[in-house]
Short mmCIF file of N, CA and C in Angstrom, two decimals:
data_model
loop_
_atom_site.label_atom_id
_atom_site.label_comp_id
_atom_site.label_asym_id
_atom_site.label_seq_id
_atom_site.Cartn_x
_atom_site.Cartn_y
_atom_site.Cartn_z
N UNK A 1 -2.30 -2.30 10.99
CA UNK A 1 -3.43 -1.42 11.31
C UNK A 1 -3.80 0.10 9.98
N UNK A 2 -5.03 -0.11 10.17
CA UNK A 2 -4.83 1.20 9.19
C UNK A 2 -4.52 2.40 9.40
N UNK A 3 -4.44 3.17 8.34
CA UNK A 3 -4.03 4.53 8.90
C UNK A 3 -3.84 5.91 7.74
N UNK A 4 -3.47 6.57 7.22
CA UNK A 4 -4.32 7.44 6.25
C UNK A 4 -2.54 8.48 6.13
N UNK A 5 -2.58 9.21 5.39
CA UNK A 5 -1.69 9.80 5.54
C UNK A 5 -1.57 11.06 4.22
N UNK A 6 -0.56 12.53 3.63
CA UNK A 6 -1.36 13.13 2.93
C UNK A 6 -0.85 12.94 1.58
N UNK A 7 0.12 11.51 1.73
CA UNK A 7 1.26 11.90 0.60
C UNK A 7 -0.24 11.22 -0.37
N UNK A 8 0.15 10.88 -1.75
CA UNK A 8 -0.58 9.88 -2.89
C UNK A 8 0.87 8.58 -2.85
N UNK A 9 -0.31 7.03 -2.73
CA UNK A 9 0.65 6.11 -2.87
C UNK A 9 -0.06 4.98 -4.10
N UNK A 10 0.77 4.70 -4.02
CA UNK A 10 0.95 3.69 -5.98
C UNK A 10 1.90 2.59 -5.22
N UNK A 11 1.62 1.37 -5.01
CA UNK A 11 2.06 0.75 -5.00
C UNK A 11 1.84 -1.14 -5.59
N UNK A 12 3.27 -2.01 -5.93
CA UNK A 12 3.04 -3.06 -6.59
C UNK A 12 3.22 -4.35 -5.89
N UNK A 13 3.30 -5.00 -6.22
CA UNK A 13 2.11 -6.48 -5.69
C UNK A 13 3.83 -7.13 -6.49
N UNK A 14 5.00 -7.75 -5.66
CA UNK A 14 5.82 -7.99 -6.39
C UNK A 14 5.88 -9.64 -6.47
N UNK A 15 5.47 -10.30 -5.27
CA UNK A 15 5.75 -11.63 -4.55
C UNK A 15 4.08 -11.78 -2.99
N UNK A 16 3.84 -12.92 -2.81
CA UNK A 16 3.13 -12.94 -1.81
C UNK A 16 1.77 -12.98 -2.50
N UNK A 17 0.92 -12.72 -1.41
CA UNK A 17 -0.59 -12.72 -1.56
C UNK A 17 -1.61 -11.52 -0.13
N UNK A 18 -2.43 -10.18 -0.24
CA UNK A 18 -1.86 -9.27 0.44
C UNK A 18 -3.62 -9.40 0.55
N UNK A 19 -4.34 -9.00 1.88
CA UNK A 19 -5.59 -8.15 1.44
C UNK A 19 -5.58 -6.82 2.04
N UNK A 20 -6.39 -6.23 1.20
CA UNK A 20 -5.94 -4.95 0.77
C UNK A 20 -6.24 -3.98 0.73
N UNK A 21 -6.81 -2.63 2.50
CA UNK A 21 -8.36 -2.52 2.40
C UNK A 21 -8.10 -0.62 1.91
N UNK A 22 -8.86 -0.59 1.09
CA UNK A 22 -8.66 0.98 1.07
C UNK A 22 -10.12 2.28 0.93
N UNK A 23 -10.05 2.58 1.65
CA UNK A 23 -11.53 3.49 1.81
C UNK A 23 -12.37 3.23 2.34
N UNK A 24 -12.99 1.63 2.83
CA UNK A 24 -13.50 1.28 2.90
C UNK A 24 -13.72 -0.09 1.82
N UNK A 25 -12.59 -0.22 1.26
CA UNK A 25 -12.49 -0.77 0.32
C UNK A 25 -12.14 -2.06 0.02
N UNK A 26 -12.20 -3.99 0.48
CA UNK A 26 -11.28 -5.33 -0.31
C UNK A 26 -11.06 -5.30 -0.57
N UNK A 27 -9.52 -6.06 -0.95
CA UNK A 27 -9.23 -6.58 -2.84
C UNK A 27 -8.15 -7.56 -1.71
N UNK A 28 -8.25 -8.90 -2.36
CA UNK A 28 -6.78 -9.67 -1.98
C UNK A 28 -5.96 -9.57 -3.44
N UNK A 29 -4.90 -9.56 -3.25
CA UNK A 29 -4.06 -8.83 -4.69
C UNK A 29 -3.07 -10.00 -4.56
N UNK A 30 -2.27 -10.28 -5.40
CA UNK A 30 -1.16 -10.77 -5.61
C UNK A 30 0.12 -10.81 -7.09
N UNK A 31 0.91 -11.27 -7.03
CA UNK A 31 2.27 -11.11 -8.27
C UNK A 31 1.09 -10.55 -9.37
N UNK A 32 1.72 -9.03 -9.86
CA UNK A 32 1.02 -8.07 -11.26
C UNK A 32 0.26 -7.67 -10.53
N UNK A 33 -0.47 -7.52 -9.61
CA UNK A 33 -1.28 -6.13 -9.42
C UNK A 33 -0.40 -5.56 -8.48
N UNK A 34 -1.56 -4.08 -8.29
CA UNK A 34 -1.63 -3.20 -8.82
C UNK A 34 -2.49 -2.51 -7.81
N UNK A 35 -1.89 -1.13 -6.73
CA UNK A 35 -2.59 -0.50 -5.77
C UNK A 35 -2.74 1.13 -5.66
N UNK A 36 -3.69 2.27 -5.78
CA UNK A 36 -3.64 3.52 -5.96
C UNK A 36 -4.36 3.91 -4.73
N UNK A 37 -3.74 4.44 -3.50
CA UNK A 37 -4.07 4.86 -2.75
C UNK A 37 -4.26 6.62 -2.51
N UNK A 38 -5.55 7.82 -2.42
CA UNK A 38 -5.19 8.97 -2.67
C UNK A 38 -5.22 9.41 -1.71
N UNK A 39 -4.52 10.29 -1.18
CA UNK A 39 -3.94 11.63 0.08
C UNK A 39 -5.37 11.66 0.70
N UNK A 40 -4.84 11.13 2.45
CA UNK A 40 -5.62 10.99 3.29
C UNK A 40 -6.59 10.60 3.68
N UNK A 41 -6.45 8.82 2.61
CA UNK A 41 -7.71 7.76 2.50
C UNK A 41 -7.35 6.80 3.11
N UNK A 42 -8.03 6.85 4.59
CA UNK A 42 -7.35 5.35 5.16
C UNK A 42 -7.56 4.21 4.54
N UNK A 43 -5.94 3.61 4.82
CA UNK A 43 -5.96 2.09 4.43
C UNK A 43 -4.46 0.77 5.15
N UNK A 44 -5.03 -0.02 4.77
CA UNK A 44 -4.48 -0.87 5.49
C UNK A 44 -4.27 -2.27 4.22
N UNK A 45 -2.47 -2.75 4.64
CA UNK A 45 -2.77 -4.51 4.15
C UNK A 45 -2.64 -5.19 4.72
N UNK A 46 -2.54 -6.60 5.14
CA UNK A 46 -2.25 -7.93 5.20
C UNK A 46 -1.87 -8.82 4.85
N UNK A 47 -0.42 -9.29 4.89
CA UNK A 47 -0.49 -9.93 4.30
C UNK A 47 -0.75 -11.31 4.43
N UNK A 48 -1.14 -12.26 3.70
CA UNK A 48 -1.64 -13.58 3.55
C UNK A 48 -0.95 -14.71 3.31
N UNK A 49 0.25 -14.35 2.12
CA UNK A 49 1.65 -15.08 2.64
C UNK A 49 2.64 -14.04 1.97
N UNK A 50 3.42 -14.62 2.45
CA UNK A 50 4.66 -13.65 2.47
C UNK A 50 5.72 -12.79 1.45
N UNK A 51 5.77 -11.88 1.11
CA UNK A 51 5.61 -11.90 0.13
C UNK A 51 6.61 -10.27 -0.10
N UNK A 52 6.28 -9.79 -1.20
CA UNK A 52 6.69 -7.56 -1.21
C UNK A 52 6.47 -6.89 -1.75
N UNK A 53 6.28 -6.13 -0.93
CA UNK A 53 5.34 -4.35 -1.53
C UNK A 53 6.26 -3.56 -2.31
N UNK A 54 6.63 -2.59 -3.31
CA UNK A 54 7.53 -1.77 -3.80
C UNK A 54 6.21 -0.44 -3.47
N UNK A 55 6.53 0.52 -3.11
CA UNK A 55 5.52 1.46 -2.56
C UNK A 55 6.33 2.68 -3.05
N UNK A 56 5.30 3.50 -3.94
CA UNK A 56 6.02 5.08 -4.25
C UNK A 56 5.15 6.11 -3.98
N UNK A 57 5.34 6.80 -3.62
CA UNK A 57 4.43 7.77 -2.55
C UNK A 57 5.54 9.30 -3.60
N UNK A 58 4.17 10.40 -3.46
CA UNK A 58 4.80 11.69 -4.18
C UNK A 58 3.43 12.97 -3.16
N UNK A 59 4.24 13.44 -2.35
CA UNK A 59 4.61 13.62 -2.46
C UNK A 59 6.01 13.33 -2.08
N UNK A 60 7.69 13.04 -1.70
CA UNK A 60 8.37 11.86 -1.45
C UNK A 60 8.23 12.29 0.40
N UNK A 61 8.32 11.01 1.08
CA UNK A 61 8.05 10.60 2.20
C UNK A 61 8.86 10.91 3.08
N UNK A 62 9.62 12.54 4.13
CA UNK A 62 10.20 13.05 4.83
C UNK A 62 10.05 12.28 5.89
N UNK A 63 9.88 10.74 6.64
CA UNK A 63 9.60 10.15 7.74
C UNK A 63 10.81 9.31 7.40
N UNK A 64 10.93 8.53 5.27
CA UNK A 64 11.35 7.71 4.77
C UNK A 64 13.31 7.75 5.00
N UNK A 65 13.04 9.52 4.55
CA UNK A 65 14.74 9.31 3.95
C UNK A 65 15.33 8.87 4.54
N UNK A 66 16.60 8.29 4.52
CA UNK A 66 18.08 7.56 5.04
C UNK A 66 17.37 6.88 5.93
N UNK A 67 16.60 6.18 5.91
CA UNK A 67 15.90 5.00 7.19
C UNK A 67 16.41 4.02 6.62
#
């Protein structure tokens, strides 16, 4: 489901295949690819083939701390 947040997000695709939509533009990404989401931009990811995404947020997301 598309969402946005005030945090900048950088994500690396470790494995699998994902369809990523950022600000209305969609791309299919796989292992070795990465993407950048600016603050407050709607985005979503759909898993096409099972895999792993590694997310980095700045500033730190308080709702993830201790989760």
